Amino acid sequence: MISDAGLDDTIYHFLYRSNASAELGQDQIDAIVDEARQRNAEMALTGCLHYEDGLFFQWLEGPKSKLDEVIAMIRRDPRHEDMTDLAYGPSRGRQFGDWTMRSTNRDEASLLEWFANHEVSTIDRGAYAGSIGAFLMAMN
Ligand SMILES: Cc1cc2nc3c(=O)[nH]c(=O)nc-3n(C[C@H](O)[C@H](O)[C@H](O)COP(=O)(O)O)c2cc1C
Protein backbone atom coordinates (compact mmCIF):
# COMPACT_ATOMS: atom_id res chain seq x y z
CA MET A 1 0.00 0.00 0.00
CA ILE A 2 1.52 3.31 -1.10
CA SER A 3 0.95 6.25 1.24
CA ASP A 4 -0.31 9.59 -0.05
CA ALA A 5 3.13 11.07 0.62
CA GLY A 6 4.66 8.36 -1.53
CA LEU A 7 2.27 9.13 -4.36
CA ASP A 8 3.05 12.84 -4.19
CA ASP A 9 6.70 12.01 -4.59
CA THR A 10 6.21 9.86 -7.67
CA ILE A 11 8.54 10.96 -10.43
CA TYR A 12 6.87 11.49 -13.80
CA HIS A 13 8.62 11.75 -17.14
CA PHE A 14 7.79 13.53 -20.39
CA LEU A 15 9.39 12.91 -23.78
CA TYR A 16 8.67 14.99 -26.88
CA ARG A 17 10.02 16.09 -30.22
CA SER A 18 9.63 19.57 -31.68
CA ASN A 19 10.86 21.71 -34.56
CA ALA A 20 13.04 24.71 -33.78
CA SER A 21 11.31 27.83 -35.16
CA ALA A 22 14.56 28.88 -36.80
CA GLU A 23 17.91 27.25 -37.37
CA LEU A 24 19.60 27.77 -34.02
CA GLY A 25 23.27 28.29 -33.26
CA GLN A 26 24.95 26.73 -30.24
CA ASP A 27 24.78 30.07 -28.37
CA GLN A 28 20.99 30.13 -28.72
CA ILE A 29 20.74 26.51 -27.56
CA ASP A 30 22.99 27.40 -24.61
CA ALA A 31 20.65 30.28 -23.70
CA ILE A 32 17.65 27.92 -23.67
CA VAL A 33 19.56 25.38 -21.60
CA ASP A 34 20.74 28.03 -19.09
CA GLU A 35 17.15 29.21 -18.64
CA ALA A 36 15.95 25.60 -18.32
CA ARG A 37 18.61 24.73 -15.75
CA GLN A 38 17.71 27.67 -13.52
CA ARG A 39 14.04 26.83 -13.37
CA ASN A 40 14.57 23.09 -13.27
CA ALA A 41 16.79 23.49 -10.21
CA GLU A 42 13.97 25.40 -8.47
CA MET A 43 11.35 22.87 -9.58
CA ALA A 44 13.38 19.72 -8.82
CA LEU A 45 13.29 18.73 -12.50
CA THR A 46 16.07 16.91 -14.35
CA GLY A 47 16.49 15.73 -17.93
CA CYS A 48 18.20 15.89 -21.28
CA LEU A 49 17.74 18.10 -24.35
CA HIS A 50 19.12 16.91 -27.68
CA TYR A 51 19.24 19.23 -30.72
CA GLU A 52 19.89 17.86 -34.20
CA ASP A 53 19.03 19.14 -37.69
CA GLY A 54 16.54 21.70 -36.42
CA LEU A 55 14.77 19.20 -34.15
CA PHE A 56 14.59 19.14 -30.36
CA PHE A 57 14.20 15.91 -28.40
CA GLN A 58 13.69 16.39 -24.69
CA TRP A 59 13.33 14.07 -21.72
CA LEU A 60 12.10 15.89 -18.63
CA GLU A 61 11.40 14.27 -15.24
CA GLY A 62 10.34 15.28 -11.76
CA PRO A 63 7.39 15.60 -9.38
CA LYS A 64 4.18 15.53 -11.47
CA SER A 65 2.79 18.97 -10.49
CA LYS A 66 6.09 20.75 -11.21
CA LEU A 67 6.62 18.78 -14.38
CA ASP A 68 3.13 19.65 -15.66
CA GLU A 69 3.72 23.32 -14.88
CA VAL A 70 6.96 23.46 -16.85
CA ILE A 71 5.57 21.39 -19.75
CA ALA A 72 2.84 24.04 -20.13
CA MET A 73 5.51 26.77 -20.30
CA ILE A 74 7.60 24.85 -22.81
CA ARG A 75 4.49 24.34 -25.00
CA ARG A 76 3.99 28.12 -25.18
CA ASP A 77 7.63 28.87 -26.06
CA PRO A 78 7.78 30.44 -29.56
CA ARG A 79 11.35 29.21 -30.09
CA HIS A 80 9.94 25.87 -31.20
CA GLU A 81 6.72 24.51 -32.73
CA ASP A 82 4.90 21.32 -33.76
CA MET A 83 5.54 19.66 -30.41
CA THR A 84 4.84 15.93 -30.67
CA ASP A 85 4.34 14.16 -27.34
CA LEU A 86 6.09 10.79 -27.36
CA ALA A 87 5.78 9.60 -23.76
CA TYR A 88 4.36 10.73 -20.42
CA GLY A 89 3.82 8.82 -17.20
CA PRO A 90 5.21 7.68 -13.85
CA SER A 91 8.83 6.50 -13.68
CA ARG A 92 10.56 4.15 -11.28
CA GLY A 93 13.12 6.86 -10.59
CA ARG A 94 15.16 9.51 -12.31
CA GLN A 95 17.27 8.83 -15.40
CA PHE A 96 19.16 12.15 -15.20
CA GLY A 97 19.38 12.69 -11.45
CA ASP A 98 22.73 14.49 -11.84
CA TRP A 99 21.55 16.91 -14.54
CA THR A 100 19.23 19.92 -14.21
CA MET A 101 19.37 19.66 -18.02
CA ARG A 102 21.92 17.63 -19.95
CA SER A 103 22.48 19.24 -23.36
CA THR A 104 23.62 17.19 -26.34
CA ASN A 105 23.95 17.79 -30.06
CA ARG A 106 24.85 15.92 -33.23
CA ASP A 107 28.58 16.48 -32.72
CA GLU A 108 28.32 14.48 -29.54
CA ALA A 109 25.92 11.78 -30.68
CA SER A 110 23.70 11.54 -33.73
CA LEU A 111 20.14 10.30 -33.39
CA LEU A 112 20.01 9.65 -37.14
CA GLU A 113 23.06 7.41 -36.89
CA TRP A 114 21.57 5.68 -33.86
CA PHE A 115 18.41 4.97 -35.86
CA ALA A 116 20.45 3.60 -38.75
CA ASN A 117 22.58 1.40 -36.48
CA HIS A 118 19.60 0.05 -34.57
CA GLU A 119 17.37 -0.46 -37.62
CA VAL A 120 14.66 1.62 -36.00
CA SER A 121 11.33 1.97 -37.75
CA THR A 122 10.16 5.58 -37.74
CA ILE A 123 6.71 4.37 -38.79
CA ASP A 124 5.90 2.28 -35.70
CA ARG A 125 5.12 5.07 -33.23
CA GLY A 126 5.77 3.01 -30.11
CA ALA A 127 9.11 1.75 -31.40
CA TYR A 128 10.06 5.28 -32.49
CA ALA A 129 9.31 6.80 -29.07
CA GLY A 130 11.08 3.95 -27.31
CA SER A 131 14.15 4.37 -29.47
CA ILE A 132 14.39 8.10 -28.84
CA GLY A 133 14.07 7.37 -25.14
CA ALA A 134 16.83 4.76 -25.37
CA PHE A 135 19.06 7.15 -27.33
CA LEU A 136 18.65 9.89 -24.71
CA MET A 137 19.18 7.39 -21.86
CA ALA A 138 22.57 6.57 -23.36
CA MET A 139 23.52 10.24 -22.73
CA ASN A 140 23.36 10.07 -18.94
C1 LIG B 1 13.31 23.21 -26.58
C2 LIG B 1 13.08 23.92 -25.28
C3 LIG B 1 13.28 23.25 -24.08
C4 LIG B 1 13.07 23.89 -22.85
N1 LIG B 1 13.26 23.21 -21.70
C5 LIG B 1 12.99 23.81 -20.52
C6 LIG B 1 13.12 23.10 -19.31
O1 LIG B 1 13.52 21.96 -19.24
N2 LIG B 1 12.81 23.77 -18.16
C7 LIG B 1 12.41 25.07 -18.16
O2 LIG B 1 12.14 25.61 -17.10
N3 LIG B 1 12.32 25.77 -19.31
C8 LIG B 1 12.59 25.17 -20.48
N4 LIG B 1 12.48 25.88 -21.63
C9 LIG B 1 12.27 27.33 -21.55
C10 LIG B 1 10.86 27.69 -21.28
O3 LIG B 1 10.05 27.35 -22.38
C11 LIG B 1 10.86 29.20 -21.05
O4 LIG B 1 11.64 29.51 -19.94
C12 LIG B 1 9.50 29.73 -20.79
O5 LIG B 1 8.66 29.48 -21.87
C13 LIG B 1 9.64 31.23 -20.59
O6 LIG B 1 8.43 31.69 -20.14
P1 LIG B 1 8.32 33.22 -19.67
O7 LIG B 1 8.82 34.02 -20.83
O8 LIG B 1 6.89 33.34 -19.39
O9 LIG B 1 9.22 33.32 -18.46
C14 LIG B 1 12.68 25.25 -22.85
C15 LIG B 1 12.48 25.91 -24.07
C16 LIG B 1 12.68 25.27 -25.27
C17 LIG B 1 12.47 26.00 -26.56
Coordinates of N, CA and C and ligand atoms in Angstrom, one line a residue:
M1 N 0.9 -1.2 0.0 CA 0.0 0.0 0.0 C 0.9 1.3 0.0
I2 N 0.7 2.1 -1.0 CA 1.5 3.3 -1.1 C 0.8 4.4 -0.4
S3 N 1.6 5.1 0.5 CA 1.0 6.2 1.2 C 0.7 7.4 0.3
D4 N -0.1 8.4 0.8 CA -0.3 9.6 0.0 C 1.0 10.3 -0.3
A5 N 1.8 10.4 0.8 CA 3.1 11.1 0.6 C 3.9 10.4 -0.5
G6 N 3.9 9.1 -0.5 CA 4.7 8.4 -1.5 C 4.2 8.7 -2.9
L7 N 2.8 8.8 -3.0 CA 2.3 9.1 -4.4 C 2.7 10.5 -4.8
D8 N 2.7 11.5 -3.9 CA 3.0 12.8 -4.2 C 4.5 12.9 -4.7
D9 N 5.3 12.0 -4.2 CA 6.7 12.0 -4.6 C 7.0 11.3 -5.9
T10 N 6.0 10.6 -6.5 CA 6.2 9.9 -7.7 C 6.8 10.7 -8.8
I11 N 7.9 10.2 -9.3 CA 8.5 11.0 -10.4 C 7.8 10.6 -11.7
Y12 N 7.5 11.7 -12.5 CA 6.9 11.5 -13.8 C 7.9 11.9 -14.9
H13 N 7.7 11.4 -16.0 CA 8.6 11.8 -17.1 C 7.8 12.2 -18.3
F14 N 8.4 13.0 -19.2 CA 7.8 13.5 -20.4 C 8.8 13.5 -21.5
L15 N 8.5 13.0 -22.6 CA 9.4 12.9 -23.8 C 8.7 13.5 -25.0
Y16 N 9.3 14.4 -25.7 CA 8.7 15.0 -26.9 C 9.7 15.3 -27.9
R17 N 9.2 15.6 -29.1 CA 10.0 16.1 -30.2 C 9.4 17.4 -30.7
S18 N 10.2 18.3 -31.1 CA 9.6 19.6 -31.7 C 10.6 20.1 -32.8
N19 N 10.1 21.1 -33.5 CA 10.9 21.7 -34.6 C 11.3 23.1 -34.0
A20 N 12.6 23.4 -34.1 CA 13.0 24.7 -33.8 C 12.4 25.7 -34.8
S21 N 12.0 26.9 -34.3 CA 11.3 27.8 -35.2 C 12.2 28.4 -36.2
A22 N 13.5 28.4 -35.9 CA 14.6 28.9 -36.8 C 15.8 28.0 -36.6
E23 N 16.6 28.0 -37.6 CA 17.9 27.2 -37.4 C 18.7 27.9 -36.2
L24 N 19.0 27.2 -35.2 CA 19.6 27.8 -34.0 C 21.1 27.5 -33.9
G25 N 21.8 28.5 -33.5 CA 23.3 28.3 -33.3 C 23.5 27.8 -31.9
Q26 N 24.7 27.3 -31.6 CA 24.9 26.7 -30.2 C 24.7 27.8 -29.1
D27 N 25.0 29.1 -29.4 CA 24.8 30.1 -28.4 C 23.3 30.2 -28.0
Q28 N 22.4 30.0 -29.0 CA 21.0 30.1 -28.7 C 20.5 28.9 -27.9
I29 N 21.1 27.7 -28.3 CA 20.7 26.5 -27.6 C 21.2 26.7 -26.1
D30 N 22.4 27.2 -26.0 CA 23.0 27.4 -24.6 C 22.1 28.3 -23.8
A31 N 21.5 29.3 -24.4 CA 20.7 30.3 -23.7 C 19.4 29.6 -23.2
I32 N 18.8 28.7 -24.1 CA 17.6 27.9 -23.7 C 18.0 27.0 -22.5
V33 N 19.2 26.4 -22.6 CA 19.6 25.4 -21.6 C 19.8 26.1 -20.3
D34 N 20.5 27.3 -20.3 CA 20.7 28.0 -19.1 C 19.4 28.4 -18.4
E35 N 18.5 28.8 -19.2 CA 17.1 29.2 -18.6 C 16.5 28.0 -18.0
A36 N 16.6 26.9 -18.8 CA 15.9 25.6 -18.3 C 16.6 25.2 -17.0
R37 N 17.9 25.2 -16.9 CA 18.6 24.7 -15.8 C 18.2 25.5 -14.5
Q38 N 18.1 26.8 -14.7 CA 17.7 27.7 -13.5 C 16.4 27.3 -13.0
R39 N 15.4 27.2 -13.9 CA 14.0 26.8 -13.4 C 14.0 25.4 -12.9
N40 N 14.6 24.5 -13.6 CA 14.6 23.1 -13.3 C 15.1 22.9 -11.9
A41 N 16.2 23.6 -11.6 CA 16.8 23.5 -10.2 C 15.8 23.9 -9.2
E42 N 15.0 24.9 -9.4 CA 14.0 25.4 -8.5 C 12.8 24.4 -8.4
M43 N 12.5 23.7 -9.5 CA 11.4 22.9 -9.6 C 11.7 21.4 -9.4
A44 N 12.9 21.1 -9.0 CA 13.4 19.7 -8.8 C 13.2 18.9 -10.1
L45 N 13.4 19.5 -11.2 CA 13.3 18.7 -12.5 C 14.7 18.4 -13.0
T46 N 14.8 17.3 -13.7 CA 16.1 16.9 -14.3 C 15.8 16.4 -15.8
G47 N 16.8 16.3 -16.6 CA 16.5 15.7 -17.9 C 17.6 15.9 -18.9
C48 N 17.2 15.8 -20.2 CA 18.2 15.9 -21.3 C 17.5 16.5 -22.5
L49 N 18.2 17.5 -23.1 CA 17.7 18.1 -24.4 C 18.7 17.8 -25.5
H50 N 18.3 17.2 -26.5 CA 19.1 16.9 -27.7 C 18.6 17.8 -28.9
Y51 N 19.6 18.4 -29.6 CA 19.2 19.2 -30.7 C 20.0 18.7 -31.9
E52 N 19.3 18.4 -33.0 CA 19.9 17.9 -34.2 C 19.1 18.2 -35.4
D53 N 19.7 18.8 -36.4 CA 19.0 19.1 -37.7 C 17.7 19.9 -37.5
G54 N 17.7 20.9 -36.6 CA 16.5 21.7 -36.4 C 15.5 21.1 -35.6
L55 N 15.8 19.9 -35.0 CA 14.8 19.2 -34.2 C 15.2 19.2 -32.7
F56 N 14.3 19.3 -31.8 CA 14.6 19.1 -30.4 C 14.0 17.8 -29.9
F57 N 14.7 17.1 -29.1 CA 14.2 15.9 -28.4 C 14.5 16.1 -26.9
Q58 N 13.4 16.1 -26.1 CA 13.7 16.4 -24.7 C 13.0 15.4 -23.8
W59 N 13.8 14.9 -22.8 CA 13.3 14.1 -21.7 C 13.3 14.9 -20.5
L60 N 12.2 15.0 -19.8 CA 12.1 15.9 -18.6 C 11.4 15.1 -17.5
E61 N 11.9 15.1 -16.3 CA 11.4 14.3 -15.2 C 11.4 15.0 -13.9
G62 N 10.4 14.7 -13.1 CA 10.3 15.3 -11.8 C 9.0 15.1 -11.2
P63 N 8.7 15.7 -10.0 CA 7.4 15.6 -9.4 C 6.3 16.1 -10.4
K64 N 5.2 15.3 -10.4 CA 4.2 15.5 -11.5 C 3.7 17.0 -11.6
S65 N 3.4 17.6 -10.4 CA 2.8 19.0 -10.5 C 3.8 20.0 -11.1
K66 N 5.1 19.8 -10.7 CA 6.1 20.8 -11.2 C 6.3 20.5 -12.7
L67 N 6.4 19.2 -13.0 CA 6.6 18.8 -14.4 C 5.5 19.3 -15.3
D68 N 4.3 19.2 -14.9 CA 3.1 19.6 -15.7 C 3.2 21.2 -15.9
E69 N 3.6 21.9 -14.8 CA 3.7 23.3 -14.9 C 4.7 23.7 -15.9
V70 N 5.9 23.1 -15.9 CA 7.0 23.5 -16.8 C 6.6 23.0 -18.3
I71 N 6.0 21.9 -18.4 CA 5.6 21.4 -19.8 C 4.7 22.5 -20.4
A72 N 3.8 23.0 -19.6 CA 2.8 24.0 -20.1 C 3.6 25.3 -20.6
M73 N 4.7 25.6 -19.9 CA 5.5 26.8 -20.3 C 6.3 26.5 -21.6
I74 N 6.8 25.2 -21.6 CA 7.6 24.9 -22.8 C 6.7 24.8 -24.0
R75 N 5.4 24.4 -23.9 CA 4.5 24.3 -25.0 C 4.3 25.7 -25.6
R76 N 4.3 26.7 -24.7 CA 4.0 28.1 -25.2 C 5.2 28.8 -25.8
D77 N 6.4 28.2 -25.7 CA 7.6 28.9 -26.1 C 7.7 29.0 -27.6
P78 N 7.8 30.2 -28.1 CA 7.8 30.4 -29.6 C 9.1 30.0 -30.2
R79 N 10.1 29.6 -29.5 CA 11.3 29.2 -30.1 C 11.3 27.8 -30.7
H80 N 10.2 27.1 -30.5 CA 9.9 25.9 -31.2 C 8.5 25.7 -31.5
E81 N 8.1 24.7 -32.3 CA 6.7 24.5 -32.7 C 6.5 23.0 -33.1
D82 N 5.3 22.7 -33.4 CA 4.9 21.3 -33.8 C 5.4 20.3 -32.7
M83 N 5.1 20.6 -31.5 CA 5.5 19.7 -30.4 C 4.8 18.4 -30.5
T84 N 5.5 17.3 -30.6 CA 4.8 15.9 -30.7 C 5.2 15.2 -29.4
D85 N 4.1 14.9 -28.6 CA 4.3 14.2 -27.3 C 4.6 12.7 -27.7
L86 N 5.7 12.2 -27.1 CA 6.1 10.8 -27.4 C 5.9 9.9 -26.2
A87 N 6.0 10.4 -25.0 CA 5.8 9.6 -23.8 C 5.5 10.5 -22.6
Y88 N 4.7 10.0 -21.7 CA 4.4 10.7 -20.4 C 3.8 9.7 -19.4
G89 N 4.4 9.7 -18.2 CA 3.8 8.8 -17.2 C 4.8 8.7 -16.0
P90 N 4.4 7.9 -15.0 CA 5.2 7.7 -13.8 C 6.5 6.9 -14.2
S91 N 7.6 7.2 -13.5 CA 8.8 6.5 -13.7 C 9.2 5.8 -12.4
R92 N 10.1 4.8 -12.5 CA 10.6 4.1 -11.3 C 11.5 5.0 -10.5
G93 N 12.2 5.9 -11.2 CA 13.1 6.9 -10.6 C 13.6 7.8 -11.7
R94 N 14.6 8.6 -11.3 CA 15.2 9.5 -12.3 C 16.2 8.9 -13.2
Q95 N 16.2 9.3 -14.5 CA 17.3 8.8 -15.4 C 18.4 9.8 -15.4
F96 N 18.1 11.1 -15.1 CA 19.2 12.1 -15.2 C 19.3 12.9 -13.9
G97 N 19.3 12.1 -12.8 CA 19.4 12.7 -11.4 C 20.5 13.7 -11.2
D98 N 21.6 13.6 -12.0 CA 22.7 14.5 -11.8 C 22.7 15.7 -12.7
W99 N 21.6 15.9 -13.5 CA 21.5 16.9 -14.5 C 20.3 17.8 -14.4
T100 N 20.4 19.1 -14.1 CA 19.2 19.9 -14.2 C 18.8 20.0 -15.7
M101 N 19.7 19.9 -16.6 CA 19.4 19.7 -18.0 C 20.6 19.3 -18.8
R102 N 20.8 18.1 -19.1 CA 21.9 17.6 -20.0 C 21.6 18.2 -21.3
S103 N 22.7 18.7 -22.0 CA 22.5 19.2 -23.4 C 23.4 18.5 -24.3
T104 N 22.8 17.9 -25.4 CA 23.6 17.2 -26.3 C 23.3 17.6 -27.8
N105 N 24.2 17.4 -28.7 CA 24.0 17.8 -30.1 C 24.6 16.7 -31.0
R106 N 24.4 16.9 -32.3 CA 24.8 15.9 -33.2 C 26.4 15.6 -33.2
D107 N 27.1 16.7 -32.8 CA 28.6 16.5 -32.7 C 28.9 15.4 -31.7
E108 N 28.1 15.4 -30.7 CA 28.3 14.5 -29.5 C 27.8 13.1 -29.8
A109 N 26.6 13.1 -30.4 CA 25.9 11.8 -30.7 C 24.8 12.1 -31.7
S110 N 24.7 11.3 -32.7 CA 23.7 11.5 -33.7 C 22.5 10.6 -33.6
L111 N 21.3 11.1 -33.5 CA 20.1 10.3 -33.4 C 19.9 9.6 -34.7
L112 N 20.2 10.3 -35.8 CA 20.0 9.7 -37.1 C 20.9 8.4 -37.3
E113 N 22.1 8.6 -36.8 CA 23.1 7.4 -36.9 C 22.6 6.3 -36.0
W114 N 22.1 6.7 -34.8 CA 21.6 5.7 -33.9 C 20.4 4.9 -34.5
F115 N 19.5 5.6 -35.2 CA 18.4 5.0 -35.9 C 18.9 4.0 -36.9
A116 N 19.9 4.4 -37.7 CA 20.5 3.6 -38.7 C 21.1 2.3 -38.1
N117 N 21.9 2.5 -37.1 CA 22.6 1.4 -36.5 C 21.7 0.4 -35.8
H118 N 20.5 0.9 -35.3 CA 19.6 0.0 -34.6 C 18.4 -0.4 -35.4
E119 N 18.4 -0.1 -36.7 CA 17.4 -0.5 -37.6 C 16.0 -0.1 -37.1
V120 N 15.9 1.2 -36.6 CA 14.7 1.6 -36.0 C 13.6 2.0 -37.1
S121 N 12.4 1.6 -36.9 CA 11.3 2.0 -37.8 C 10.8 3.3 -37.3
T122 N 10.7 4.3 -38.2 CA 10.2 5.6 -37.7 C 8.7 5.6 -38.0
I123 N 8.1 4.5 -38.5 CA 6.7 4.4 -38.8 C 5.9 3.8 -37.6
D124 N 6.5 2.8 -36.9 CA 5.9 2.3 -35.7 C 6.1 3.3 -34.6
R125 N 5.0 4.0 -34.2 CA 5.1 5.1 -33.2 C 5.7 4.6 -31.9
G126 N 5.3 3.5 -31.4 CA 5.8 3.0 -30.1 C 7.3 2.7 -30.2
A127 N 7.7 2.1 -31.2 CA 9.1 1.8 -31.4 C 9.9 3.0 -31.5
Y128 N 9.4 4.0 -32.3 CA 10.1 5.3 -32.5 C 10.3 6.0 -31.2
A129 N 9.2 6.1 -30.4 CA 9.3 6.8 -29.1 C 10.3 6.1 -28.2
G130 N 10.2 4.7 -28.2 CA 11.1 3.9 -27.3 C 12.5 4.1 -27.7
S131 N 12.8 4.2 -29.0 CA 14.2 4.4 -29.5 C 14.7 5.7 -29.1
I132 N 13.9 6.8 -29.2 CA 14.4 8.1 -28.8 C 14.7 8.1 -27.4
G133 N 13.8 7.5 -26.6 CA 14.1 7.4 -25.1 C 15.4 6.6 -24.9
A134 N 15.6 5.5 -25.6 CA 16.8 4.8 -25.4 C 18.1 5.6 -25.8
F135 N 17.9 6.3 -26.9 CA 19.1 7.1 -27.3 C 19.4 8.2 -26.3
L136 N 18.4 8.9 -25.7 CA 18.7 9.9 -24.7 C 19.2 9.3 -23.4
M137 N 18.7 8.1 -23.1 CA 19.2 7.4 -21.9 C 20.7 7.1 -21.9
A138 N 21.1 6.9 -23.2 CA 22.6 6.6 -23.4 C 23.4 7.8 -23.1
M139 N 22.8 9.0 -22.9 CA 23.5 10.2 -22.7 C 23.8 10.5 -21.3
N140 N 23.2 9.7 -20.4 CA 23.4 10.1 -18.9 C 24.6 9.4 -18.3
Ligands
LIG1 C1 13.3 23.2 -26.6 C2 13.1 23.9 -25.3 C3 13.3 23.2 -24.1 C4 13.1 23.9 -22.9 N1 13.3 23.2 -21.7 C5 13.0 23.8 -20.5 C6 13.1 23.1 -19.3 O1 13.5 22.0 -19.2 N2 12.8 23.8 -18.2 C7 12.4 25.1 -18.2 O2 12.1 25.6 -17.1 N3 12.3 25.8 -19.3 C8 12.6 25.2 -20.5 N4 12.5 25.9 -21.6 C9 12.3 27.3 -21.6 C10 10.9 27.7 -21.3 O3 10.1 27.3 -22.4 C11 10.9 29.2 -21.1 O4 11.6 29.5 -19.9 C12 9.5 29.7 -20.8 O5 8.7 29.5 -21.9 C13 9.6 31.2 -20.6 O6 8.4 31.7 -20.1 P1 8.3 33.2 -19.7 O7 8.8 34.0 -20.8 O8 6.9 33.3 -19.4 O9 9.2 33.3 -18.5 C14 12.7 25.3 -22.9 C15 12.5 25.9 -24.1 C16 12.7 25.3 -25.3 C17 12.5 26.0 -26.6

